[in-house]
PDB file of C-alpha atoms in Angstrom:
ATOM      1  CA  MET O  60      12.124 -35.519 -87.896  1.00  0.00           C
ATOM      2  CA  VAL O  61       8.891 -35.316 -89.608  1.00  0.00           C
ATOM      3  CA  LEU O  62       9.771 -32.511 -92.089  1.00  0.00           C
ATOM      4  CA  PRO O  63      12.602 -32.887 -94.938  1.00  0.00           C
ATOM      5  CA  THR O  64      15.994 -31.733 -94.209  1.00  0.00           C
ATOM      6  CA  GLY O  65      16.530 -28.110 -95.332  1.00  0.00           C
ATOM      7  CA  PHE O  66      12.685 -27.304 -94.818  1.00  0.00           C
ATOM      8  CA  ALA O  67      12.537 -23.827 -93.405  1.00  0.00           C
ATOM      9  CA  LEU O  68      10.399 -20.767 -94.150  1.00  0.00           C
ATOM     10  CA  PRO O  69      12.048 -17.637 -95.400  1.00  0.00           C
ATOM     11  CA  ALA O  70      12.422 -14.503 -93.561  1.00  0.00           C
ATOM     12  CA  LEU O  71       9.145 -12.487 -92.971  1.00  0.00           C
ATOM     13  CA  PRO O  72       9.408 -10.119 -95.965  1.00  0.00           C
ATOM     14  CA  TYR O  73      10.215 -12.888 -98.385  1.00  0.00           C
ATOM     15  CA  LEU O  74       7.242 -14.756 -96.727  1.00  0.00           C
ATOM     16  CA  ALA O  75       4.785 -11.950 -97.042  1.00  0.00           C
ATOM     17  CA  ALA O  76       5.686 -11.665-100.824  1.00  0.00           C
ATOM     18  CA  LEU O  77       5.017 -15.437-101.275  1.00  0.00           C
ATOM     19  CA  VAL O  78       1.475 -15.139 -99.277  1.00  0.00           C
ATOM     20  CA  VAL O  79       0.776 -11.995-101.413  1.00  0.00           C
ATOM     21  CA  GLY O  80       1.757 -13.713-104.897  1.00  0.00           C
ATOM     22  CA  MET O  81      -0.174 -16.817-104.032  1.00  0.00           C
ATOM     23  CA  ALA O  82      -3.301 -14.732-103.068  1.00  0.00           C
ATOM     24  CA  VAL O  83      -2.977 -12.994-106.626  1.00  0.00           C
ATOM     25  CA  ALA O  84      -2.458 -16.065-108.481  1.00  0.00           C
ATOM     26  CA  LEU O  85      -5.295 -17.863-106.745  1.00  0.00           C
ATOM     27  CA  ALA O  86      -7.858 -14.964-107.224  1.00  0.00           C
ATOM     28  CA  ALA O  87      -6.838 -14.902-110.908  1.00  0.00           C
ATOM     29  CA  VAL O  88      -7.322 -18.518-111.449  1.00  0.00           C
ATOM     30  CA  LYS O  89     -10.729 -18.390-109.570  1.00  0.00           C
ATOM     31  CA  ARG O  90     -11.819 -15.455-111.548  1.00  0.00           C
ATOM     32  CA  ARG O  91     -10.748 -16.726-114.892  1.00  0.00           C
ATOM     33  CA  ARG O  92     -11.679 -20.456-114.349  1.00  0.00           C
ATOM     34  CA  PRO O  93      -9.296 -21.977-116.781  1.00  0.00           C
ATOM     35  CA  PRO O  94     -10.349 -25.471-117.830  1.00  0.00           C
ATOM     36  CA  VAL O  95      -8.873 -28.462-116.075  1.00  0.00           C
ATOM     37  CA  THR O  96      -8.232 -31.396-118.440  1.00  0.00           C
ATOM     38  CA  ALA O  97      -5.536 -34.005-119.098  1.00  0.00           C
ATOM     39  CA  ALA O  98      -3.755 -31.650-121.402  1.00  0.00           C
ATOM     40  CA  THR O  99      -3.689 -28.977-118.796  1.00  0.00           C
ATOM     41  CA  VAL O 100      -2.078 -30.952-115.982  1.00  0.00           C
ATOM     42  CA  THR O 101       0.307 -32.566-118.714  1.00  0.00           C
ATOM     43  CA  ALA O 102       1.147 -28.931-119.744  1.00  0.00           C
ATOM     44  CA  LEU O 103       2.058 -28.190-115.965  1.00  0.00           C
ATOM     45  CA  ALA O 104       4.679 -30.889-115.902  1.00  0.00           C
ATOM     46  CA  PRO O 105       7.676 -28.483-117.216  1.00  0.00           C
ATOM     47  CA  TRP O 106       6.515 -26.310-114.184  1.00  0.00           C
ATOM     48  CA  MET O 107       6.810 -29.326-111.799  1.00  0.00           C
ATOM     49  CA  ALA O 108      10.173 -30.093-112.994  1.00  0.00           C
ATOM     50  CA  GLY O 109      11.203 -26.451-113.050  1.00  0.00           C
ATOM     51  CA  GLY O 110      10.558 -26.178-109.495  1.00  0.00           C
ATOM     52  CA  GLY O 111      12.701 -28.984-108.435  1.00  0.00           C
ATOM     53  CA  ALA O 112      15.718 -27.750-110.574  1.00  0.00           C
ATOM     54  CA  LEU O 113      15.372 -24.280-108.957  1.00  0.00           C
ATOM     55  CA  TYR O 114      15.712 -25.774-105.708  1.00  0.00           C
ATOM     56  CA  ALA O 115      18.866 -27.723-106.955  1.00  0.00           C
ATOM     57  CA  LEU O 116      20.311 -24.314-108.002  1.00  0.00           C
ATOM     58  CA  TYR O 117      19.665 -23.104-104.502  1.00  0.00           C
ATOM     59  CA  GLN O 118      21.401 -25.760-102.785  1.00  0.00           C
ATOM     60  CA  ALA O 119      24.298 -25.180-105.114  1.00  0.00           C
ATOM     61  CA  GLY O 120      24.665 -21.686-104.023  1.00  0.00           C
ATOM     62  CA  VAL O 121      23.676 -20.063-107.391  1.00  0.00           C
ATOM     63  CA  PRO O 122      21.057 -17.724-106.720  1.00  0.00           C
ATOM     64  CA  PRO O 123      22.085 -14.087-105.506  1.00  0.00           C
ATOM     65  CA  LYS O 124      21.488 -13.550-101.835  1.00  0.00           C
ATOM     66  CA  SER O 125      18.771 -11.010-102.544  1.00  0.00           C
ATOM     67  CA  ILE O 126      16.556 -13.686-104.101  1.00  0.00           C
ATOM     68  CA  ALA O 127      17.864 -16.794-102.884  1.00  0.00           C
ATOM     69  CA  PRO O 128      15.258 -17.226 -99.924  1.00  0.00           C
ATOM     70  CA  LEU O 129      12.500 -17.497-102.812  1.00  0.00           C
ATOM     71  CA  PHE O 130      14.104 -20.776-103.977  1.00  0.00           C
ATOM     72  CA  GLY O 131      14.815 -22.542-100.695  1.00  0.00           C
ATOM     73  CA  SER O 132      12.357 -25.312 -99.611  1.00  0.00           C
ATOM     74  CA  PRO O 133       9.447 -25.073 -99.502  1.00  0.00           C
ATOM     75  CA  ALA O 134       9.495 -21.495-100.835  1.00  0.00           C
ATOM     76  CA  VAL O 135      10.539 -22.310-104.393  1.00  0.00           C
ATOM     77  CA  TYR O 136       7.398 -24.563-105.007  1.00  0.00           C
ATOM     78  CA  VAL O 137       5.289 -21.659-104.037  1.00  0.00           C
ATOM     79  CA  THR O 138       7.336 -19.261-106.253  1.00  0.00           C
ATOM     80  CA  THR O 139       6.809 -21.651-109.334  1.00  0.00           C
ATOM     81  CA  GLY O 140       3.346 -22.424-108.550  1.00  0.00           C
ATOM     82  CA  VAL O 141       2.559 -18.839-108.393  1.00  0.00           C
ATOM     83  CA  LEU O 142       4.173 -18.131-111.825  1.00  0.00           C
ATOM     84  CA  ALA O 143       2.517 -21.034-113.409  1.00  0.00           C
ATOM     85  CA  ALA O 144      -0.965 -20.215-112.052  1.00  0.00           C
ATOM     86  CA  LEU O 145      -0.680 -16.789-113.251  1.00  0.00           C
ATOM     87  CA  VAL O 146       0.346 -18.020-116.998  1.00  0.00           C
ATOM     88  CA  TRP O 147      -2.582 -20.431-116.668  1.00  0.00           C
ATOM     89  CA  ALA O 148      -4.943 -17.799-115.906  1.00  0.00           C
ATOM     90  CA  ALA O 149      -3.447 -15.608-118.738  1.00  0.00           C
ATOM     91  CA  VAL O 150      -4.324 -18.012-121.310  1.00  0.00           C
ATOM     92  CA  ALA O 151      -7.958 -18.683-119.844  1.00  0.00           C
ATOM     93  CA  ASP O 152      -9.688 -16.458-121.909  1.00  0.00           C
ATOM     94  CA  ARG O 153     -10.303 -19.305-124.655  1.00  0.00           C
ATOM     95  CA  PRO O 154     -13.604 -21.259-124.703  1.00  0.00           C
ATOM     96  CA  ALA O 155     -13.193 -24.359-122.505  1.00  0.00           C
ATOM     97  CA  ASP O 156     -14.411 -26.523-125.783  1.00  0.00           C
ATOM     98  CA  THR O 157     -11.736 -24.958-127.869  1.00  0.00           C
ATOM     99  CA  TRP O 158      -9.111 -24.496-125.296  1.00  0.00           C
ATOM    100  CA  GLU O 159      -6.815 -27.200-126.348  1.00  0.00           C
ATOM    101  CA  SER O 160      -7.129 -26.639-130.086  1.00  0.00           C
ATOM    102  CA  THR O 161      -6.041 -22.960-129.721  1.00  0.00           C
ATOM    103  CA  GLY O 162      -2.870 -23.984-128.458  1.00  0.00           C
ATOM    104  CA  ALA O 163      -3.132 -22.663-124.831  1.00  0.00           C
ATOM    105  CA  PRO O 164      -1.688 -25.857-123.315  1.00  0.00           C
ATOM    106  CA  PHE O 165       1.424 -25.364-125.482  1.00  0.00           C
ATOM    107  CA  VAL O 166       1.804 -21.863-124.035  1.00  0.00           C
ATOM    108  CA  LEU O 167       1.474 -23.255-120.681  1.00  0.00           C
ATOM    109  CA  ALA O 168       4.081 -26.026-121.281  1.00  0.00           C
ATOM    110  CA  GLY O 169       6.416 -23.747-123.020  1.00  0.00           C
ATOM    111  CA  SER O 170       6.572 -21.169-120.531  1.00  0.00           C
ATOM    112  CA  GLY O 171       7.405 -23.817-117.969  1.00  0.00           C
ATOM    113  CA  GLY O 172       9.890 -25.368-120.164  1.00  0.00           C
ATOM    114  CA  LEU O 173      11.817 -22.121-120.567  1.00  0.00           C
ATOM    115  CA  VAL O 174      11.885 -21.741-116.700  1.00  0.00           C
ATOM    116  CA  LEU O 175      13.341 -25.420-116.749  1.00  0.00           C
ATOM    117  CA  LEU O 176      15.732 -24.880-119.396  1.00  0.00           C
ATOM    118  CA  ALA O 177      16.905 -21.453-117.828  1.00  0.00           C
ATOM    119  CA  ALA O 178      17.658 -23.291-114.772  1.00  0.00           C
ATOM    120  CA  VAL O 179      19.856 -26.023-116.903  1.00  0.00           C
ATOM    121  CA  ALA O 180      21.425 -23.408-118.726  1.00  0.00           C
ATOM    122  CA  ILE O 181      22.441 -21.491-115.731  1.00  0.00           C
ATOM    123  CA  ALA O 182      23.938 -24.671-114.109  1.00  0.00           C
ATOM    124  CA  ALA O 183      25.804 -25.538-117.147  1.00  0.00           C
ATOM    125  CA  THR O 184      27.318 -21.949-117.459  1.00  0.00           C
ATOM    126  CA  ARG O 185      27.776 -20.314-113.908  1.00  0.00           C
ATOM    127  CA  PRO O 186      30.016 -21.542-111.233  1.00  0.00           C
ATOM    128  CA  THR O 187      28.208 -23.320-108.631  1.00  0.00           C
ATOM    129  CA  PRO O 188      29.993 -22.449-105.132  1.00  0.00           C
ATOM    130  CA  ASN O 189      29.067 -25.531-103.449  1.00  0.00           C
ATOM    131  CA  ALA O 190      29.861 -27.979-106.231  1.00  0.00           C
ATOM    132  CA  VAL O 191      32.306 -31.058-105.367  1.00  0.00           C
ATOM    133  CA  GLY O 192      32.317 -32.611-108.870  1.00  0.00           C
ATOM    134  CA  ALA O 193      29.824 -32.849-111.461  1.00  0.00           C
ATOM    135  CA  SER O 194      28.058 -36.175-113.106  1.00  0.00           C
ATOM    136  CA  PRO O 195      26.024 -34.849-116.008  1.00  0.00           C
ATOM    137  CA  PHE O 196      26.253 -38.131-117.774  1.00  0.00           C
ATOM    138  CA  VAL O 197      24.906 -40.059-114.779  1.00  0.00           C
ATOM    139  CA  SER O 198      21.887 -37.721-114.848  1.00  0.00           C
ATOM    140  CA  VAL O 199      21.374 -38.304-118.524  1.00  0.00           C
ATOM    141  CA  ALA O 200      21.721 -42.124-117.995  1.00  0.00           C
ATOM    142  CA  ILE O 201      19.212 -41.899-114.913  1.00  0.00           C
ATOM    143  CA  LEU O 202      16.668 -40.076-117.204  1.00  0.00           C
ATOM    144  CA  LEU O 203      17.113 -42.705-119.910  1.00  0.00           C
ATOM    145  CA  VAL O 204      16.424 -45.415-117.586  1.00  0.00           C
ATOM    146  CA  SER O 205      13.610 -44.097-115.717  1.00  0.00           C
ATOM    147  CA  ILE O 206      11.978 -43.467-119.128  1.00  0.00           C
ATOM    148  CA  GLY O 207      12.359 -46.937-120.083  1.00  0.00           C
ATOM    149  CA  VAL O 208      11.279 -48.480-116.800  1.00  0.00           C
ATOM    150  CA  ALA O 209       8.383 -46.428-116.555  1.00  0.00           C
ATOM    151  CA  ALA O 210       7.141 -47.069-120.132  1.00  0.00           C
ATOM    152  CA  ALA O 211       7.234 -50.875-119.145  1.00  0.00           C
ATOM    153  CA  VAL O 212       5.467 -50.223-115.764  1.00  0.00           C
ATOM    154  CA  TRP O 213       2.944 -48.145-117.609  1.00  0.00           C
ATOM    155  CA  THR O 214       2.354 -51.015-120.183  1.00  0.00           C
ATOM    156  CA  GLY O 215       2.001 -53.544-117.552  1.00  0.00           C
ATOM    157  CA  VAL O 216      -0.727 -51.184-115.754  1.00  0.00           C
ATOM    158  CA  ARG O 217      -2.618 -50.691-118.676  1.00  0.00           C
ATOM    159  CA  ARG O 218      -2.587 -54.280-119.929  1.00  0.00           C
ATOM    160  CA  ARG O 219      -3.760 -55.263-116.370  1.00  0.00           C
ATOM    161  CA  TYR O 220      -6.382 -52.528-115.525  1.00  0.00           C
ATOM    162  CA  ASP O 221      -8.518 -50.052-117.349  1.00  0.00           C
ATOM    163  CA  VAL O 222      -6.793 -46.774-116.638  1.00  0.00           C
ATOM    164  CA  HIS O 223      -7.929 -45.069-119.782  1.00  0.00           C
ATOM    165  CA  ALA O 224      -9.410 -42.148-118.296  1.00  0.00           C
ATOM    166  CA  THR O 225      -6.237 -40.901-116.539  1.00  0.00           C
ATOM    167  CA  GLY O 226      -4.746 -40.534-119.925  1.00  0.00           C
ATOM    168  CA  THR O 227      -1.494 -38.818-120.167  1.00  0.00           C
ATOM    169  CA  VAL O 228      -1.685 -37.660-116.544  1.00  0.00           C
ATOM    170  CA  GLY O 229      -1.588 -41.131-115.417  1.00  0.00           C
ATOM    171  CA  ALA O 230       1.534 -42.108-117.657  1.00  0.00           C
ATOM    172  CA  LEU O 231       3.288 -38.934-116.321  1.00  0.00           C
ATOM    173  CA  ALA O 232       2.448 -39.924-112.755  1.00  0.00           C
ATOM    174  CA  VAL O 233       4.042 -43.350-113.188  1.00  0.00           C
ATOM    175  CA  PHE O 234       7.082 -41.823-114.901  1.00  0.00           C
ATOM    176  CA  ALA O 235       7.254 -39.091-112.209  1.00  0.00           C
ATOM    177  CA  HIS O 236       7.583 -41.463-109.240  1.00  0.00           C
ATOM    178  CA  THR O 237       9.657 -43.742-111.104  1.00  0.00           C
ATOM    179  CA  LEU O 238      12.186 -41.088-111.777  1.00  0.00           C
ATOM    180  CA  ASP O 239      12.210 -39.982-108.001  1.00  0.00           C
ATOM    181  CA  GLY O 240      12.798 -43.607-107.122  1.00  0.00           C
ATOM    182  CA  VAL O 241      15.470 -44.382-109.501  1.00  0.00           C
ATOM    183  CA  SER O 242      17.405 -41.075-108.999  1.00  0.00           C
ATOM    184  CA  THR O 243      17.149 -41.272-105.347  1.00  0.00           C
ATOM    185  CA  ALA O 244      18.537 -45.145-105.311  1.00  0.00           C
ATOM    186  CA  VAL O 245      21.425 -44.053-107.672  1.00  0.00           C
ATOM    187  CA  GLY O 246      22.373 -41.138-105.706  1.00  0.00           C
ATOM    188  CA  TYR O 247      22.179 -43.052-102.357  1.00  0.00           C
ATOM    189  CA  ASP O 248      24.089 -46.057-103.487  1.00  0.00           C
ATOM    190  CA  LEU O 249      26.586 -44.824-106.204  1.00  0.00           C
ATOM    191  CA  LEU O 250      27.049 -40.945-105.666  1.00  0.00           C
ATOM    192  CA  GLY O 251      27.120 -40.490-101.917  1.00  0.00           C
ATOM    193  CA  PHE O 252      24.124 -38.216-101.516  1.00  0.00           C
ATOM    194  CA  GLY O 253      21.792 -38.671 -98.477  1.00  0.00           C
ATOM    195  CA  GLU O 254      17.965 -38.872 -98.321  1.00  0.00           C
ATOM    196  CA  GLN O 255      16.363 -35.544 -97.201  1.00  0.00           C
ATOM    197  CA  THR O 256      12.665 -36.793 -96.666  1.00  0.00           C
ATOM    198  CA  PRO O 257      12.500 -38.680 -93.250  1.00  0.00           C
ATOM    199  CA  LEU O 258       9.965 -41.553 -94.407  1.00  0.00           C
ATOM    200  CA  SER O 259      11.943 -42.326 -97.683  1.00  0.00           C
ATOM    201  CA  ARG O 260      15.231 -42.424 -95.491  1.00  0.00           C
ATOM    202  CA  ILE O 261      13.500 -45.171 -93.208  1.00  0.00           C
ATOM    203  CA  ILE O 262      12.703 -47.205 -96.238  1.00  0.00           C
ATOM    204  CA  ILE O 263      16.304 -46.955 -97.430  1.00  0.00           C
ATOM    205  CA  GLU O 264      17.741 -47.835 -94.167  1.00  0.00           C
ATOM    206  CA  ALA O 265      15.467 -50.801 -93.807  1.00  0.00           C
ATOM    207  CA  SER O 266      16.898 -51.970 -96.995  1.00  0.00           C
ATOM    208  CA  ALA O 267      20.362 -51.365 -95.811  1.00  0.00           C
ATOM    209  CA  ALA O 268      19.585 -53.756 -93.230  1.00  0.00           C
ATOM    210  CA  LEU O 269      18.948 -56.759 -95.657  1.00  0.00           C
ATOM    211  CA  PRO O 270      21.591 -59.215 -96.798  1.00  0.00           C
ATOM    212  CA  THR O 271      21.096 -57.800-100.348  1.00  0.00           C
ATOM    213  CA  ALA O 272      22.593 -54.586 -99.396  1.00  0.00           C
ATOM    214  CA  GLU O 273      26.083 -55.570 -99.928  1.00  0.00           C
ATOM    215  CA  LEU O 274      25.311 -56.948-103.401  1.00  0.00           C
ATOM    216  CA  ILE O 275      22.873 -54.252-105.032  1.00  0.00           C
ATOM    217  CA  GLY O 276      23.024 -51.615-102.442  1.00  0.00           C
ATOM    218  CA  ALA O 277      20.336 -50.064-100.248  1.00  0.00           C
ATOM    219  CA  GLY O 278      18.279 -47.888-102.679  1.00  0.00           C
ATOM    220  CA  TRP O 279      16.639 -50.683-104.659  1.00  0.00           C
ATOM    221  CA  LEU O 280      13.593 -51.087-102.356  1.00  0.00           C
ATOM    222  CA  PHE O 281      12.855 -47.334-102.383  1.00  0.00           C
ATOM    223  CA  ALA O 282      12.878 -47.391-106.179  1.00  0.00           C
ATOM    224  CA  LEU O 283      10.466 -50.203-106.200  1.00  0.00           C
ATOM    225  CA  VAL O 284       8.134 -48.701-103.753  1.00  0.00           C
ATOM    226  CA  LYS O 285       7.882 -45.584-105.729  1.00  0.00           C
ATOM    227  CA  MET O 286       7.171 -47.534-108.980  1.00  0.00           C
ATOM    228  CA  GLY O 287       4.708 -49.405-107.178  1.00  0.00           C
ATOM    229  CA  LEU O 288       3.140 -46.380-105.490  1.00  0.00           C
ATOM    230  CA  GLY O 289       3.095 -44.519-108.909  1.00  0.00           C
ATOM    231  CA  ALA O 290       1.088 -47.375-110.489  1.00  0.00           C
ATOM    232  CA  LEU O 291      -1.264 -48.008-107.411  1.00  0.00           C
ATOM    233  CA  ILE O 292      -2.243 -44.187-107.412  1.00  0.00           C
ATOM    234  CA  VAL O 293      -3.193 -44.341-111.058  1.00  0.00           C
ATOM    235  CA  VAL O 294      -5.154 -47.302-110.742  1.00  0.00           C
ATOM    236  CA  LEU O 295      -6.980 -45.972-107.651  1.00  0.00           C
ATOM    237  CA  PHE O 296      -7.662 -42.644-109.448  1.00  0.00           C
ATOM    238  CA  GLU O 297      -9.221 -44.411-112.435  1.00  0.00           C
ATOM    239  CA  GLU O 298     -12.895 -44.046-111.150  1.00  0.00           C
ATOM    240  CA  TYR O 299     -12.422 -40.687-109.462  1.00  0.00           C
ATOM    241  CA  VAL O 300     -11.214 -39.209-112.733  1.00  0.00           C
ATOM    242  CA  ARG O 301     -14.221 -40.770-114.665  1.00  0.00           C
ATOM    243  CA  ALA O 302     -16.604 -39.400-112.125  1.00  0.00           C
ATOM    244  CA  GLU O 303     -15.098 -35.766-111.666  1.00  0.00           C
ATOM    245  CA  PRO O 304     -12.466 -35.197-114.186  1.00  0.00           C
ATOM    246  CA  ALA O 305     -11.534 -31.595-113.379  1.00  0.00           C
ATOM    247  CA  GLU O 306     -10.922 -32.468-109.785  1.00  0.00           C
ATOM    248  CA  GLY O 307      -9.430 -36.016-110.408  1.00  0.00           C
ATOM    249  CA  TYR O 308      -6.900 -34.670-112.915  1.00  0.00           C
ATOM    250  CA  LEU O 309      -6.030 -31.887-110.505  1.00  0.00           C
ATOM    251  CA  LEU O 310      -5.425 -34.242-107.620  1.00  0.00           C
ATOM    252  CA  LEU O 311      -3.393 -36.687-109.811  1.00  0.00           C
ATOM    253  CA  GLY O 312      -1.558 -33.705-111.052  1.00  0.00           C
ATOM    254  CA  LEU O 313      -0.605 -32.933-107.406  1.00  0.00           C
ATOM    255  CA  VAL O 314       0.765 -36.457-106.751  1.00  0.00           C
ATOM    256  CA  THR O 315       2.774 -36.257-109.818  1.00  0.00           C
ATOM    257  CA  ALA O 316       4.374 -32.961-108.826  1.00  0.00           C
ATOM    258  CA  VAL O 317       5.374 -34.634-105.555  1.00  0.00           C
ATOM    259  CA  GLY O 318       7.599 -37.326-107.941  1.00  0.00           C
ATOM    260  CA  LEU O 319       8.525 -34.909-110.600  1.00  0.00           C
ATOM    261  CA  GLY O 320       9.700 -32.219-108.803  1.00  0.00           C
ATOM    262  CA  PRO O 321      12.124 -34.112-106.529  1.00  0.00           C
ATOM    263  CA  GLY O 322      13.223 -36.307-109.524  1.00  0.00           C
ATOM    264  CA  ALA O 323      14.169 -33.152-111.565  1.00  0.00           C
ATOM    265  CA  HIS O 324      15.871 -31.837-108.464  1.00  0.00           C
ATOM    266  CA  ASN O 325      17.921 -34.923-108.103  1.00  0.00           C
ATOM    267  CA  LEU O 326      18.862 -35.177-111.765  1.00  0.00           C
ATOM    268  CA  LEU O 327      20.191 -31.424-111.872  1.00  0.00           C
ATOM    269  CA  LEU O 328      21.988 -31.636-108.338  1.00  0.00           C
ATOM    270  CA  PHE O 329      23.822 -34.764-109.408  1.00  0.00           C
ATOM    271  CA  ALA O 330      25.189 -32.917-112.526  1.00  0.00           C
ATOM    272  CA  ILE O 331      26.414 -29.830-110.658  1.00  0.00           C
ATOM    273  CA  ALA O 332      26.907 -30.850-107.149  1.00  0.00           C
TER     274      ALA O 332
END
């Protein structure tokens, strides 16, 4: 398999709604042309995490059947992307040189934060039909460990390389992929969860064949690969961000989303399922 487990397009009516919503959102962003800065992409982080959290609710069977297809994979990322783009366009009427000082990034981050908090609140207060046992404290521990490890990796990268131009987006990218790596390793080795992405599964299975598997599990290699990948991407993007800040930040933000979405998904899924 090339595609992740559970990857499926929704039924035609939902697919059509997503296509229309995406077209409207892209048209709004293109017409308003909101500024793309480090603060902008950093402010989108709660939206990235929110998409992963909503997918965890979908897997736990929480959303009503009438809207559940909008929260499957990959539909959920289009759903949250459309909402984020509409909010981004809505706050784009401020001049680019004063966009950050007027608080627009806080509006963008706050709206995404509300989506993320809503997903967590729903998971905490509503029954989850597919749940088999909750591990909220494990999720909190994973988050704290990931923050500490990511901080160490980011410090090491900054001491060895000049990655100043990537700013908060660079730090966020390192954290995002560290979170994905650590949470996947813990989920596989300690909580009995499988890996949905084929390439990630290959790395874990290769690690399971090593003599170290009996001592420290099979997920450690994947965690190291993700940490190294996050750091390497930031280093490689440094020159690009300096030359083309808008494009560089946007692409680095997409790379960040690939780690932060799955990482947030893992944390909430471990807590409720």
